[in-house]
Amino acid sequence: MQPLPRLILATRNAHKTEEIQAMIGDRFEVLNAKAFPDFPEIEETGTSFLENARLKAVGISRCIEGWVLSDDSGLEVDALGGAPGVWSSSYGGEEGNHAKNNARLLAEMADKANRNARFRCTMVLARGGSEQAAFSGTVEGHLVESLHGVGGFGYDPLFIPVGHEKTFAELGNGIKNSLSHRARALNQVVAFLDGRG
Ligand code: ITT
């Protein structure tokens, strides 16, 4: 049997890695940047998902051979002018602290009638230090007024995708991975890589 093609994820986020592995783990050997302690920490200095996804994928692809995939993602809330957007992971004041992020979001939304929001995921594929392709996926939905469910990560306990009545955290990974922003971007990545043989 042929070995699976290898896809290096330019992320240190274990939740993203788990989801991507669950979605394509039978077609690619998916490895996270954490498996490579020598990889540099890439600063996310961009002001868009695409800029940050490029920085991560291109930066890591300078350090290793083969396909490197980045994921820059976040939540856009209409009543907050698109915030937290690219600053989703530090919205509550502390990088990667999901409890603080959710607390701030609930506070900002307390007096808002329009609760429409979407998750957005931008992925960049890079190789040998240069960008090869970029992809984007979104899922529309609305925000609830208190935390519901324990699955997923980040803002999942506050977000109900269109067509459902439960949050991503309640729906579980099977449903989330069938319609999420990340799934929609990743499907395009897989089609692109399949096309390259
Ligand atoms: P890497 O840069 O190492 O990939 P990160 O966690 O810093 O990891 P981002 O800069 O892309 O990643 O920020 C993503 C944030 O957006 C994440 O911390 C959550 O707050 C939010 N987010 C993204 N996808 C999400 C999802 O599927 N469910 C809930 N929240 C999500």
mmCIF file with all atom_site columns, C-alpha atoms and ligand atoms in Angstrom:
data_model
loop_
_atom_site.group_PDB
_atom_site.id
_atom_site.type_symbol
_atom_site.label_atom_id
_atom_site.label_alt_id
_atom_site.label_comp_id
_atom_site.label_asym_id
_atom_site.label_entity_id
_atom_site.label_seq_id
_atom_site.pdbx_PDB_ins_code
_atom_site.Cartn_x
_atom_site.Cartn_y
_atom_site.Cartn_z
_atom_site.occupancy
_atom_site.B_iso_or_equiv
_atom_site.pdbx_formal_charge
_atom_site.auth_seq_id
_atom_site.auth_comp_id
_atom_site.auth_asym_id
_atom_site.auth_atom_id
_atom_site.pdbx_PDB_model_num
ATOM   1   C CA  . MET A 1 1   ? 0.000   0.000  0.000  1.00 0.00 ? 1   MET A CA  1
ATOM   2   C CA  . GLN A 1 2   ? 1.262   3.516  -0.863 1.00 0.00 ? 2   GLN A CA  1
ATOM   3   C CA  . PRO A 1 3   ? 2.059   5.717  2.136  1.00 0.00 ? 3   PRO A CA  1
ATOM   4   C CA  . LEU A 1 4   ? -0.427  8.552  2.629  1.00 0.00 ? 4   LEU A CA  1
ATOM   5   C CA  . PRO A 1 5   ? 0.685   11.949 1.309  1.00 0.00 ? 5   PRO A CA  1
ATOM   6   C CA  . ARG A 1 6   ? 1.828   14.206 4.149  1.00 0.00 ? 6   ARG A CA  1
ATOM   7   C CA  . LEU A 1 7   ? 0.177   17.507 5.024  1.00 0.00 ? 7   LEU A CA  1
ATOM   8   C CA  . ILE A 1 8   ? 1.872   19.716 7.611  1.00 0.00 ? 8   ILE A CA  1
ATOM   9   C CA  . LEU A 1 9   ? -0.494  22.044 9.452  1.00 0.00 ? 9   LEU A CA  1
ATOM   10  C CA  . ALA A 1 10  ? 0.986   25.469 10.213 1.00 0.00 ? 10  ALA A CA  1
ATOM   11  C CA  . THR A 1 11  ? -0.959  25.655 13.464 1.00 0.00 ? 11  THR A CA  1
ATOM   12  C CA  . ARG A 1 12  ? -0.354  25.001 17.126 1.00 0.00 ? 12  ARG A CA  1
ATOM   13  C CA  . ASN A 1 13  ? -4.102  24.931 17.838 1.00 0.00 ? 13  ASN A CA  1
ATOM   14  C CA  . ALA A 1 14  ? -4.948  21.371 18.888 1.00 0.00 ? 14  ALA A CA  1
ATOM   15  C CA  . HIS A 1 15  ? -8.693  21.808 18.235 1.00 0.00 ? 15  HIS A CA  1
ATOM   16  C CA  . LYS A 1 16  ? -8.190  22.881 14.630 1.00 0.00 ? 16  LYS A CA  1
ATOM   17  C CA  . THR A 1 17  ? -5.814  19.965 14.134 1.00 0.00 ? 17  THR A CA  1
ATOM   18  C CA  . GLU A 1 18  ? -8.305  17.484 15.597 1.00 0.00 ? 18  GLU A CA  1
ATOM   19  C CA  . GLU A 1 19  ? -11.066 18.721 13.323 1.00 0.00 ? 19  GLU A CA  1
ATOM   20  C CA  . ILE A 1 20  ? -8.876  18.676 10.208 1.00 0.00 ? 20  ILE A CA  1
ATOM   21  C CA  . GLN A 1 21  ? -7.583  15.215 11.096 1.00 0.00 ? 21  GLN A CA  1
ATOM   22  C CA  . ALA A 1 22  ? -11.122 13.933 11.614 1.00 0.00 ? 22  ALA A CA  1
ATOM   23  C CA  . MET A 1 23  ? -12.169 15.339 8.229  1.00 0.00 ? 23  MET A CA  1
ATOM   24  C CA  . ILE A 1 24  ? -9.235  14.127 6.076  1.00 0.00 ? 24  ILE A CA  1
ATOM   25  C CA  . GLY A 1 25  ? -7.141  11.846 8.266  1.00 0.00 ? 25  GLY A CA  1
ATOM   26  C CA  . ASP A 1 26  ? -7.765  8.817  6.058  1.00 0.00 ? 26  ASP A CA  1
ATOM   27  C CA  . ARG A 1 27  ? -6.402  10.568 2.951  1.00 0.00 ? 27  ARG A CA  1
ATOM   28  C CA  . PHE A 1 28  ? -3.411  12.450 4.328  1.00 0.00 ? 28  PHE A CA  1
ATOM   29  C CA  . GLU A 1 29  ? -0.952  11.980 7.129  1.00 0.00 ? 29  GLU A CA  1
ATOM   30  C CA  . VAL A 1 30  ? -1.833  15.186 8.992  1.00 0.00 ? 30  VAL A CA  1
ATOM   31  C CA  . LEU A 1 31  ? 0.906   16.603 11.232 1.00 0.00 ? 31  LEU A CA  1
ATOM   32  C CA  . ASN A 1 32  ? 0.697   19.645 13.469 1.00 0.00 ? 32  ASN A CA  1
ATOM   33  C CA  . ALA A 1 33  ? 3.496   22.256 13.836 1.00 0.00 ? 33  ALA A CA  1
ATOM   34  C CA  . LYS A 1 34  ? 3.788   21.151 17.468 1.00 0.00 ? 34  LYS A CA  1
ATOM   35  C CA  . ALA A 1 35  ? 5.430   17.954 16.203 1.00 0.00 ? 35  ALA A CA  1
ATOM   36  C CA  . PHE A 1 36  ? 8.345   20.138 15.024 1.00 0.00 ? 36  PHE A CA  1
ATOM   37  C CA  . PRO A 1 37  ? 9.791   21.995 18.018 1.00 0.00 ? 37  PRO A CA  1
ATOM   38  C CA  . ASP A 1 38  ? 12.315  23.799 15.766 1.00 0.00 ? 38  ASP A CA  1
ATOM   39  C CA  . PHE A 1 39  ? 9.617   25.562 13.757 1.00 0.00 ? 39  PHE A CA  1
ATOM   40  C CA  . PRO A 1 40  ? 9.584   29.307 14.422 1.00 0.00 ? 40  PRO A CA  1
ATOM   41  C CA  . GLU A 1 41  ? 6.685   31.057 16.125 1.00 0.00 ? 41  GLU A CA  1
ATOM   42  C CA  . ILE A 1 42  ? 4.980   33.004 13.320 1.00 0.00 ? 42  ILE A CA  1
ATOM   43  C CA  . GLU A 1 43  ? 3.687   36.409 14.364 1.00 0.00 ? 43  GLU A CA  1
ATOM   44  C CA  . GLU A 1 44  ? 0.190   37.128 13.069 1.00 0.00 ? 44  GLU A CA  1
ATOM   45  C CA  . THR A 1 45  ? 0.727   40.742 12.077 1.00 0.00 ? 45  THR A CA  1
ATOM   46  C CA  . GLY A 1 46  ? -1.823  40.792 9.233  1.00 0.00 ? 46  GLY A CA  1
ATOM   47  C CA  . THR A 1 47  ? -5.112  42.664 9.292  1.00 0.00 ? 47  THR A CA  1
ATOM   48  C CA  . SER A 1 48  ? -7.069  40.024 7.352  1.00 0.00 ? 48  SER A CA  1
ATOM   49  C CA  . PHE A 1 49  ? -7.540  36.268 7.611  1.00 0.00 ? 49  PHE A CA  1
ATOM   50  C CA  . LEU A 1 50  ? -5.793  35.889 4.256  1.00 0.00 ? 50  LEU A CA  1
ATOM   51  C CA  . GLU A 1 51  ? -2.724  37.883 5.307  1.00 0.00 ? 51  GLU A CA  1
ATOM   52  C CA  . ASN A 1 52  ? -2.337  35.879 8.508  1.00 0.00 ? 52  ASN A CA  1
ATOM   53  C CA  . ALA A 1 53  ? -2.935  32.559 6.753  1.00 0.00 ? 53  ALA A CA  1
ATOM   54  C CA  . ARG A 1 54  ? -0.229  33.482 4.220  1.00 0.00 ? 54  ARG A CA  1
ATOM   55  C CA  . LEU A 1 55  ? 2.265   34.428 6.916  1.00 0.00 ? 55  LEU A CA  1
ATOM   56  C CA  . LYS A 1 56  ? 1.751   31.085 8.684  1.00 0.00 ? 56  LYS A CA  1
ATOM   57  C CA  . ALA A 1 57  ? 1.786   28.777 5.646  1.00 0.00 ? 57  ALA A CA  1
ATOM   58  C CA  . VAL A 1 58  ? 4.636   30.466 3.788  1.00 0.00 ? 58  VAL A CA  1
ATOM   59  C CA  . GLY A 1 59  ? 6.718   30.888 6.965  1.00 0.00 ? 59  GLY A CA  1
ATOM   60  C CA  . ILE A 1 60  ? 6.467   27.232 7.949  1.00 0.00 ? 60  ILE A CA  1
ATOM   61  C CA  . SER A 1 61  ? 6.962   25.995 4.382  1.00 0.00 ? 61  SER A CA  1
ATOM   62  C CA  . ARG A 1 62  ? 10.437  27.566 4.446  1.00 0.00 ? 62  ARG A CA  1
ATOM   63  C CA  . CYS A 1 63  ? 11.360  25.083 7.184  1.00 0.00 ? 63  CYS A CA  1
ATOM   64  C CA  . ILE A 1 64  ? 10.122  21.780 5.746  1.00 0.00 ? 64  ILE A CA  1
ATOM   65  C CA  . GLU A 1 65  ? 9.569   20.019 2.430  1.00 0.00 ? 65  GLU A CA  1
ATOM   66  C CA  . GLY A 1 66  ? 6.111   19.210 1.110  1.00 0.00 ? 66  GLY A CA  1
ATOM   67  C CA  . TRP A 1 67  ? 2.660   20.714 1.434  1.00 0.00 ? 67  TRP A CA  1
ATOM   68  C CA  . VAL A 1 68  ? 2.015   23.088 4.306  1.00 0.00 ? 68  VAL A CA  1
ATOM   69  C CA  . LEU A 1 69  ? -1.528  24.178 5.161  1.00 0.00 ? 69  LEU A CA  1
ATOM   70  C CA  . SER A 1 70  ? -2.511  27.073 7.411  1.00 0.00 ? 70  SER A CA  1
ATOM   71  C CA  . ASP A 1 71  ? -5.907  27.954 8.883  1.00 0.00 ? 71  ASP A CA  1
ATOM   72  C CA  . ASP A 1 72  ? -6.750  31.470 9.974  1.00 0.00 ? 72  ASP A CA  1
ATOM   73  C CA  . SER A 1 73  ? -10.252 31.725 11.267 1.00 0.00 ? 73  SER A CA  1
ATOM   74  C CA  . GLY A 1 74  ? -12.636 33.615 13.478 1.00 0.00 ? 74  GLY A CA  1
ATOM   75  C CA  . LEU A 1 75  ? -16.102 34.888 14.199 1.00 0.00 ? 75  LEU A CA  1
ATOM   76  C CA  . GLU A 1 76  ? -17.658 37.927 12.477 1.00 0.00 ? 76  GLU A CA  1
ATOM   77  C CA  . VAL A 1 77  ? -20.629 39.523 14.225 1.00 0.00 ? 77  VAL A CA  1
ATOM   78  C CA  . ASP A 1 78  ? -22.806 41.909 12.196 1.00 0.00 ? 78  ASP A CA  1
ATOM   79  C CA  . ALA A 1 79  ? -23.907 44.067 15.152 1.00 0.00 ? 79  ALA A CA  1
ATOM   80  C CA  . LEU A 1 80  ? -20.234 44.539 16.114 1.00 0.00 ? 80  LEU A CA  1
ATOM   81  C CA  . GLY A 1 81  ? -19.137 45.650 12.641 1.00 0.00 ? 81  GLY A CA  1
ATOM   82  C CA  . GLY A 1 82  ? -17.458 42.301 11.920 1.00 0.00 ? 82  GLY A CA  1
ATOM   83  C CA  . ALA A 1 83  ? -15.611 42.018 15.279 1.00 0.00 ? 83  ALA A CA  1
ATOM   84  C CA  . PRO A 1 84  ? -13.972 40.036 16.753 1.00 0.00 ? 84  PRO A CA  1
ATOM   85  C CA  . GLY A 1 85  ? -12.835 38.905 13.252 1.00 0.00 ? 85  GLY A CA  1
ATOM   86  C CA  . VAL A 1 86  ? -9.073  38.438 12.943 1.00 0.00 ? 86  VAL A CA  1
ATOM   87  C CA  . TRP A 1 87  ? -8.724  39.221 16.654 1.00 0.00 ? 87  TRP A CA  1
ATOM   88  C CA  . SER A 1 88  ? -11.040 36.358 17.685 1.00 0.00 ? 88  SER A CA  1
ATOM   89  C CA  . SER A 1 89  ? -8.447  34.447 19.668 1.00 0.00 ? 89  SER A CA  1
ATOM   90  C CA  . SER A 1 90  ? -7.527  37.399 21.933 1.00 0.00 ? 90  SER A CA  1
ATOM   91  C CA  . TYR A 1 91  ? -10.871 39.235 22.093 1.00 0.00 ? 91  TYR A CA  1
ATOM   92  C CA  . GLY A 1 92  ? -11.192 38.771 25.870 1.00 0.00 ? 92  GLY A CA  1
ATOM   93  C CA  . GLY A 1 93  ? -7.719  40.200 26.484 1.00 0.00 ? 93  GLY A CA  1
ATOM   94  C CA  . GLU A 1 94  ? -5.706  36.999 26.720 1.00 0.00 ? 94  GLU A CA  1
ATOM   95  C CA  . GLU A 1 95  ? -4.566  35.000 23.679 1.00 0.00 ? 95  GLU A CA  1
ATOM   96  C CA  . GLY A 1 96  ? -6.411  31.681 23.378 1.00 0.00 ? 96  GLY A CA  1
ATOM   97  C CA  . ASN A 1 97  ? -8.536  32.158 26.523 1.00 0.00 ? 97  ASN A CA  1
ATOM   98  C CA  . HIS A 1 98  ? -11.920 30.958 25.249 1.00 0.00 ? 98  HIS A CA  1
ATOM   99  C CA  . ALA A 1 99  ? -13.775 31.635 28.534 1.00 0.00 ? 99  ALA A CA  1
ATOM   100 C CA  . LYS A 1 100 ? -12.699 35.294 28.511 1.00 0.00 ? 100 LYS A CA  1
ATOM   101 C CA  . ASN A 1 101 ? -13.458 35.630 24.796 1.00 0.00 ? 101 ASN A CA  1
ATOM   102 C CA  . ASN A 1 102 ? -16.983 34.282 25.295 1.00 0.00 ? 102 ASN A CA  1
ATOM   103 C CA  . ALA A 1 103 ? -17.555 36.494 28.345 1.00 0.00 ? 103 ALA A CA  1
ATOM   104 C CA  . ARG A 1 104 ? -16.604 39.613 26.391 1.00 0.00 ? 104 ARG A CA  1
ATOM   105 C CA  . LEU A 1 105 ? -18.759 38.595 23.443 1.00 0.00 ? 105 LEU A CA  1
ATOM   106 C CA  . LEU A 1 106 ? -21.784 38.063 25.706 1.00 0.00 ? 106 LEU A CA  1
ATOM   107 C CA  . ALA A 1 107 ? -21.213 41.467 27.312 1.00 0.00 ? 107 ALA A CA  1
ATOM   108 C CA  . GLU A 1 108 ? -20.857 43.275 23.954 1.00 0.00 ? 108 GLU A CA  1
ATOM   109 C CA  . MET A 1 109 ? -24.026 41.578 22.662 1.00 0.00 ? 109 MET A CA  1
ATOM   110 C CA  . ALA A 1 110 ? -26.155 42.238 25.763 1.00 0.00 ? 110 ALA A CA  1
ATOM   111 C CA  . ASP A 1 111 ? -28.165 45.080 24.175 1.00 0.00 ? 111 ASP A CA  1
ATOM   112 C CA  . LYS A 1 112 ? -28.056 43.926 20.538 1.00 0.00 ? 112 LYS A CA  1
ATOM   113 C CA  . ALA A 1 113 ? -31.210 42.825 18.705 1.00 0.00 ? 113 ALA A CA  1
ATOM   114 C CA  . ASN A 1 114 ? -29.375 41.682 15.567 1.00 0.00 ? 114 ASN A CA  1
ATOM   115 C CA  . ARG A 1 115 ? -27.520 38.520 16.602 1.00 0.00 ? 115 ARG A CA  1
ATOM   116 C CA  . ASN A 1 116 ? -26.430 37.382 13.131 1.00 0.00 ? 116 ASN A CA  1
ATOM   117 C CA  . ALA A 1 117 ? -22.867 36.110 12.860 1.00 0.00 ? 117 ALA A CA  1
ATOM   118 C CA  . ARG A 1 118 ? -20.645 33.861 10.793 1.00 0.00 ? 118 ARG A CA  1
ATOM   119 C CA  . PHE A 1 119 ? -17.507 31.838 11.216 1.00 0.00 ? 119 PHE A CA  1
ATOM   120 C CA  . ARG A 1 120 ? -14.912 32.354 8.520  1.00 0.00 ? 120 ARG A CA  1
ATOM   121 C CA  . CYS A 1 121 ? -11.924 30.163 7.756  1.00 0.00 ? 121 CYS A CA  1
ATOM   122 C CA  . THR A 1 122 ? -9.178  31.027 5.280  1.00 0.00 ? 122 THR A CA  1
ATOM   123 C CA  . MET A 1 123 ? -6.659  28.362 4.380  1.00 0.00 ? 123 MET A CA  1
ATOM   124 C CA  . VAL A 1 124 ? -3.420  28.788 2.450  1.00 0.00 ? 124 VAL A CA  1
ATOM   125 C CA  . LEU A 1 125 ? -1.386  25.993 0.902  1.00 0.00 ? 125 LEU A CA  1
ATOM   126 C CA  . ALA A 1 126 ? 2.310   26.682 0.556  1.00 0.00 ? 126 ALA A CA  1
ATOM   127 C CA  . ARG A 1 127 ? 5.386   24.791 -0.570 1.00 0.00 ? 127 ARG A CA  1
ATOM   128 C CA  . GLY A 1 128 ? 9.072   25.676 -0.581 1.00 0.00 ? 128 GLY A CA  1
ATOM   129 C CA  . GLY A 1 129 ? 8.476   29.163 0.802  1.00 0.00 ? 129 GLY A CA  1
ATOM   130 C CA  . SER A 1 130 ? 5.793   30.250 -1.650 1.00 0.00 ? 130 SER A CA  1
ATOM   131 C CA  . GLU A 1 131 ? 2.025   30.374 -1.635 1.00 0.00 ? 131 GLU A CA  1
ATOM   132 C CA  . GLN A 1 132 ? 0.347   27.873 -3.971 1.00 0.00 ? 132 GLN A CA  1
ATOM   133 C CA  . ALA A 1 133 ? -3.367  28.520 -3.386 1.00 0.00 ? 133 ALA A CA  1
ATOM   134 C CA  . ALA A 1 134 ? -5.854  30.097 -0.981 1.00 0.00 ? 134 ALA A CA  1
ATOM   135 C CA  . PHE A 1 135 ? -9.357  28.957 -0.009 1.00 0.00 ? 135 PHE A CA  1
ATOM   136 C CA  . SER A 1 136 ? -12.141 30.313 2.169  1.00 0.00 ? 136 SER A CA  1
ATOM   137 C CA  . GLY A 1 137 ? -15.226 28.868 3.834  1.00 0.00 ? 137 GLY A CA  1
ATOM   138 C CA  . THR A 1 138 ? -17.989 30.450 5.902  1.00 0.00 ? 138 THR A CA  1
ATOM   139 C CA  . VAL A 1 139 ? -20.966 29.261 7.903  1.00 0.00 ? 139 VAL A CA  1
ATOM   140 C CA  . GLU A 1 140 ? -23.798 31.663 8.741  1.00 0.00 ? 140 GLU A CA  1
ATOM   141 C CA  . GLY A 1 141 ? -25.723 31.563 11.993 1.00 0.00 ? 141 GLY A CA  1
ATOM   142 C CA  . HIS A 1 142 ? -26.708 33.505 15.097 1.00 0.00 ? 142 HIS A CA  1
ATOM   143 C CA  . LEU A 1 143 ? -25.507 34.016 18.647 1.00 0.00 ? 143 LEU A CA  1
ATOM   144 C CA  . VAL A 1 144 ? -27.384 32.826 21.715 1.00 0.00 ? 144 VAL A CA  1
ATOM   145 C CA  . GLU A 1 145 ? -27.537 34.658 25.059 1.00 0.00 ? 145 GLU A CA  1
ATOM   146 C CA  . SER A 1 146 ? -25.704 32.155 27.244 1.00 0.00 ? 146 SER A CA  1
ATOM   147 C CA  . LEU A 1 147 ? -23.264 29.268 26.835 1.00 0.00 ? 147 LEU A CA  1
ATOM   148 C CA  . HIS A 1 148 ? -24.772 25.982 25.615 1.00 0.00 ? 148 HIS A CA  1
ATOM   149 C CA  . GLY A 1 149 ? -22.886 22.692 25.268 1.00 0.00 ? 149 GLY A CA  1
ATOM   150 C CA  . VAL A 1 150 ? -19.384 21.475 25.951 1.00 0.00 ? 150 VAL A CA  1
ATOM   151 C CA  . GLY A 1 151 ? -18.179 20.211 22.538 1.00 0.00 ? 151 GLY A CA  1
ATOM   152 C CA  . GLY A 1 152 ? -15.960 21.978 20.029 1.00 0.00 ? 152 GLY A CA  1
ATOM   153 C CA  . PHE A 1 153 ? -13.901 24.985 21.128 1.00 0.00 ? 153 PHE A CA  1
ATOM   154 C CA  . GLY A 1 154 ? -13.777 28.773 21.107 1.00 0.00 ? 154 GLY A CA  1
ATOM   155 C CA  . TYR A 1 155 ? -17.115 30.434 20.399 1.00 0.00 ? 155 TYR A CA  1
ATOM   156 C CA  . ASP A 1 156 ? -18.895 27.137 19.626 1.00 0.00 ? 156 ASP A CA  1
ATOM   157 C CA  . PRO A 1 157 ? -21.119 27.272 22.775 1.00 0.00 ? 157 PRO A CA  1
ATOM   158 C CA  . LEU A 1 158 ? -22.578 30.613 21.573 1.00 0.00 ? 158 LEU A CA  1
ATOM   159 C CA  . PHE A 1 159 ? -23.139 29.919 17.853 1.00 0.00 ? 159 PHE A CA  1
ATOM   160 C CA  . ILE A 1 160 ? -26.138 28.225 16.219 1.00 0.00 ? 160 ILE A CA  1
ATOM   161 C CA  . PRO A 1 161 ? -25.583 27.491 12.520 1.00 0.00 ? 161 PRO A CA  1
ATOM   162 C CA  . VAL A 1 162 ? -28.410 28.245 10.067 1.00 0.00 ? 162 VAL A CA  1
ATOM   163 C CA  . GLY A 1 163 ? -30.848 25.325 9.789  1.00 0.00 ? 163 GLY A CA  1
ATOM   164 C CA  . HIS A 1 164 ? -30.211 24.101 13.349 1.00 0.00 ? 164 HIS A CA  1
ATOM   165 C CA  . GLU A 1 165 ? -31.545 24.853 16.818 1.00 0.00 ? 165 GLU A CA  1
ATOM   166 C CA  . LYS A 1 166 ? -28.503 23.914 18.851 1.00 0.00 ? 166 LYS A CA  1
ATOM   167 C CA  . THR A 1 167 ? -25.036 25.425 19.172 1.00 0.00 ? 167 THR A CA  1
ATOM   168 C CA  . PHE A 1 168 ? -21.986 23.865 17.544 1.00 0.00 ? 168 PHE A CA  1
ATOM   169 C CA  . ALA A 1 169 ? -20.915 22.834 21.064 1.00 0.00 ? 169 ALA A CA  1
ATOM   170 C CA  . GLU A 1 170 ? -24.190 20.891 21.470 1.00 0.00 ? 170 GLU A CA  1
ATOM   171 C CA  . LEU A 1 171 ? -24.370 19.500 17.939 1.00 0.00 ? 171 LEU A CA  1
ATOM   172 C CA  . GLY A 1 172 ? -21.027 17.688 18.294 1.00 0.00 ? 172 GLY A CA  1
ATOM   173 C CA  . ASN A 1 173 ? -18.108 17.203 15.930 1.00 0.00 ? 173 ASN A CA  1
ATOM   174 C CA  . GLY A 1 174 ? -19.921 15.005 13.402 1.00 0.00 ? 174 GLY A CA  1
ATOM   175 C CA  . ILE A 1 175 ? -22.432 17.705 12.476 1.00 0.00 ? 175 ILE A CA  1
ATOM   176 C CA  . LYS A 1 176 ? -19.969 20.580 12.941 1.00 0.00 ? 176 LYS A CA  1
ATOM   177 C CA  . ASN A 1 177 ? -17.448 18.932 10.611 1.00 0.00 ? 177 ASN A CA  1
ATOM   178 C CA  . SER A 1 178 ? -20.127 18.399 7.947  1.00 0.00 ? 178 SER A CA  1
ATOM   179 C CA  . LEU A 1 179 ? -20.987 22.091 7.568  1.00 0.00 ? 179 LEU A CA  1
ATOM   180 C CA  . SER A 1 180 ? -18.429 24.283 9.312  1.00 0.00 ? 180 SER A CA  1
ATOM   181 C CA  . HIS A 1 181 ? -16.385 27.111 7.826  1.00 0.00 ? 181 HIS A CA  1
ATOM   182 C CA  . ARG A 1 182 ? -13.336 24.857 8.272  1.00 0.00 ? 182 ARG A CA  1
ATOM   183 C CA  . ALA A 1 183 ? -15.005 21.923 6.475  1.00 0.00 ? 183 ALA A CA  1
ATOM   184 C CA  . ARG A 1 184 ? -15.990 24.166 3.555  1.00 0.00 ? 184 ARG A CA  1
ATOM   185 C CA  . ALA A 1 185 ? -12.471 25.528 3.138  1.00 0.00 ? 185 ALA A CA  1
ATOM   186 C CA  . LEU A 1 186 ? -10.907 22.099 3.601  1.00 0.00 ? 186 LEU A CA  1
ATOM   187 C CA  . ASN A 1 187 ? -13.104 20.481 0.930  1.00 0.00 ? 187 ASN A CA  1
ATOM   188 C CA  . GLN A 1 188 ? -11.608 22.917 -1.578 1.00 0.00 ? 188 GLN A CA  1
ATOM   189 C CA  . VAL A 1 189 ? -8.085  22.151 -0.358 1.00 0.00 ? 189 VAL A CA  1
ATOM   190 C CA  . VAL A 1 190 ? -8.647  18.414 -0.842 1.00 0.00 ? 190 VAL A CA  1
ATOM   191 C CA  . ALA A 1 191 ? -10.096 18.942 -4.345 1.00 0.00 ? 191 ALA A CA  1
ATOM   192 C CA  . PHE A 1 192 ? -7.058  21.084 -5.234 1.00 0.00 ? 192 PHE A CA  1
ATOM   193 C CA  . LEU A 1 193 ? -4.582  18.494 -3.940 1.00 0.00 ? 193 LEU A CA  1
ATOM   194 C CA  . ASP A 1 194 ? -6.484  15.643 -5.642 1.00 0.00 ? 194 ASP A CA  1
ATOM   195 C CA  . GLY A 1 195 ? -6.248  17.588 -8.910 1.00 0.00 ? 195 GLY A CA  1
ATOM   196 C CA  . ARG A 1 196 ? -2.483  17.789 -8.503 1.00 0.00 ? 196 ARG A CA  1
ATOM   197 C CA  . GLY A 1 197 ? -2.289  13.987 -8.297 1.00 0.00 ? 197 GLY A CA  1
HETATM 198 P P1  . ITT B 2 .   ? -2.942  29.088 14.999 1.00 0.00 ? 1   ITT B P1  1
HETATM 199 O O1  . ITT B 2 .   ? -2.710  30.538 14.626 1.00 0.00 ? 1   ITT B O1  1
HETATM 200 O O2  . ITT B 2 .   ? -1.748  28.423 15.621 1.00 0.00 ? 1   ITT B O2  1
HETATM 201 O O3  . ITT B 2 .   ? -3.539  28.305 13.882 1.00 0.00 ? 1   ITT B O3  1
HETATM 202 P P2  . ITT B 2 .   ? -4.990  30.241 16.742 1.00 0.00 ? 1   ITT B P2  1
HETATM 203 O O4  . ITT B 2 .   ? -5.887  29.625 17.764 1.00 0.00 ? 1   ITT B O4  1
HETATM 204 O O5  . ITT B 2 .   ? -4.140  31.427 17.156 1.00 0.00 ? 1   ITT B O5  1
HETATM 205 O O6  . ITT B 2 .   ? -4.066  29.061 16.171 1.00 0.00 ? 1   ITT B O6  1
HETATM 206 P P3  . ITT B 2 .   ? -6.447  31.943 14.840 1.00 0.00 ? 1   ITT B P3  1
HETATM 207 O O7  . ITT B 2 .   ? -5.490  33.071 14.964 1.00 0.00 ? 1   ITT B O7  1
HETATM 208 O O8  . ITT B 2 .   ? -6.915  31.534 13.485 1.00 0.00 ? 1   ITT B O8  1
HETATM 209 O O9  . ITT B 2 .   ? -5.846  30.593 15.480 1.00 0.00 ? 1   ITT B O9  1
HETATM 210 O O10 . ITT B 2 .   ? -7.712  32.262 15.756 1.00 0.00 ? 1   ITT B O10 1
HETATM 211 C C1  . ITT B 2 .   ? -8.788  31.417 15.764 1.00 0.00 ? 1   ITT B C1  1
HETATM 212 C C2  . ITT B 2 .   ? -9.798  31.858 16.822 1.00 0.00 ? 1   ITT B C2  1
HETATM 213 O O11 . ITT B 2 .   ? -11.083 32.008 16.193 1.00 0.00 ? 1   ITT B O11 1
HETATM 214 C C3  . ITT B 2 .   ? -9.981  30.772 17.862 1.00 0.00 ? 1   ITT B C3  1
HETATM 215 O O12 . ITT B 2 .   ? -9.132  30.983 18.971 1.00 0.00 ? 1   ITT B O12 1
HETATM 216 C C4  . ITT B 2 .   ? -11.448 30.907 18.226 1.00 0.00 ? 1   ITT B C4  1
HETATM 217 O O13 . ITT B 2 .   ? -11.596 31.957 19.156 1.00 0.00 ? 1   ITT B O13 1
HETATM 218 C C5  . ITT B 2 .   ? -12.093 31.343 16.907 1.00 0.00 ? 1   ITT B C5  1
HETATM 219 N N1  . ITT B 2 .   ? -12.516 30.169 16.104 1.00 0.00 ? 1   ITT B N1  1
HETATM 220 C C6  . ITT B 2 .   ? -11.994 29.765 14.907 1.00 0.00 ? 1   ITT B C6  1
HETATM 221 N N2  . ITT B 2 .   ? -12.597 28.640 14.479 1.00 0.00 ? 1   ITT B N2  1
HETATM 222 C C7  . ITT B 2 .   ? -13.514 28.338 15.417 1.00 0.00 ? 1   ITT B C7  1
HETATM 223 C C8  . ITT B 2 .   ? -14.440 27.282 15.547 1.00 0.00 ? 1   ITT B C8  1
HETATM 224 O O14 . ITT B 2 .   ? -14.493 26.300 14.654 1.00 0.00 ? 1   ITT B O14 1
HETATM 225 N N3  . ITT B 2 .   ? -15.231 27.272 16.622 1.00 0.00 ? 1   ITT B N3  1
HETATM 226 C C9  . ITT B 2 .   ? -15.157 28.232 17.556 1.00 0.00 ? 1   ITT B C9  1
HETATM 227 N N4  . ITT B 2 .   ? -14.300 29.255 17.522 1.00 0.00 ? 1   ITT B N4  1
HETATM 228 C C10 . ITT B 2 .   ? -13.475 29.314 16.455 1.00 0.00 ? 1   ITT B C10 1
#
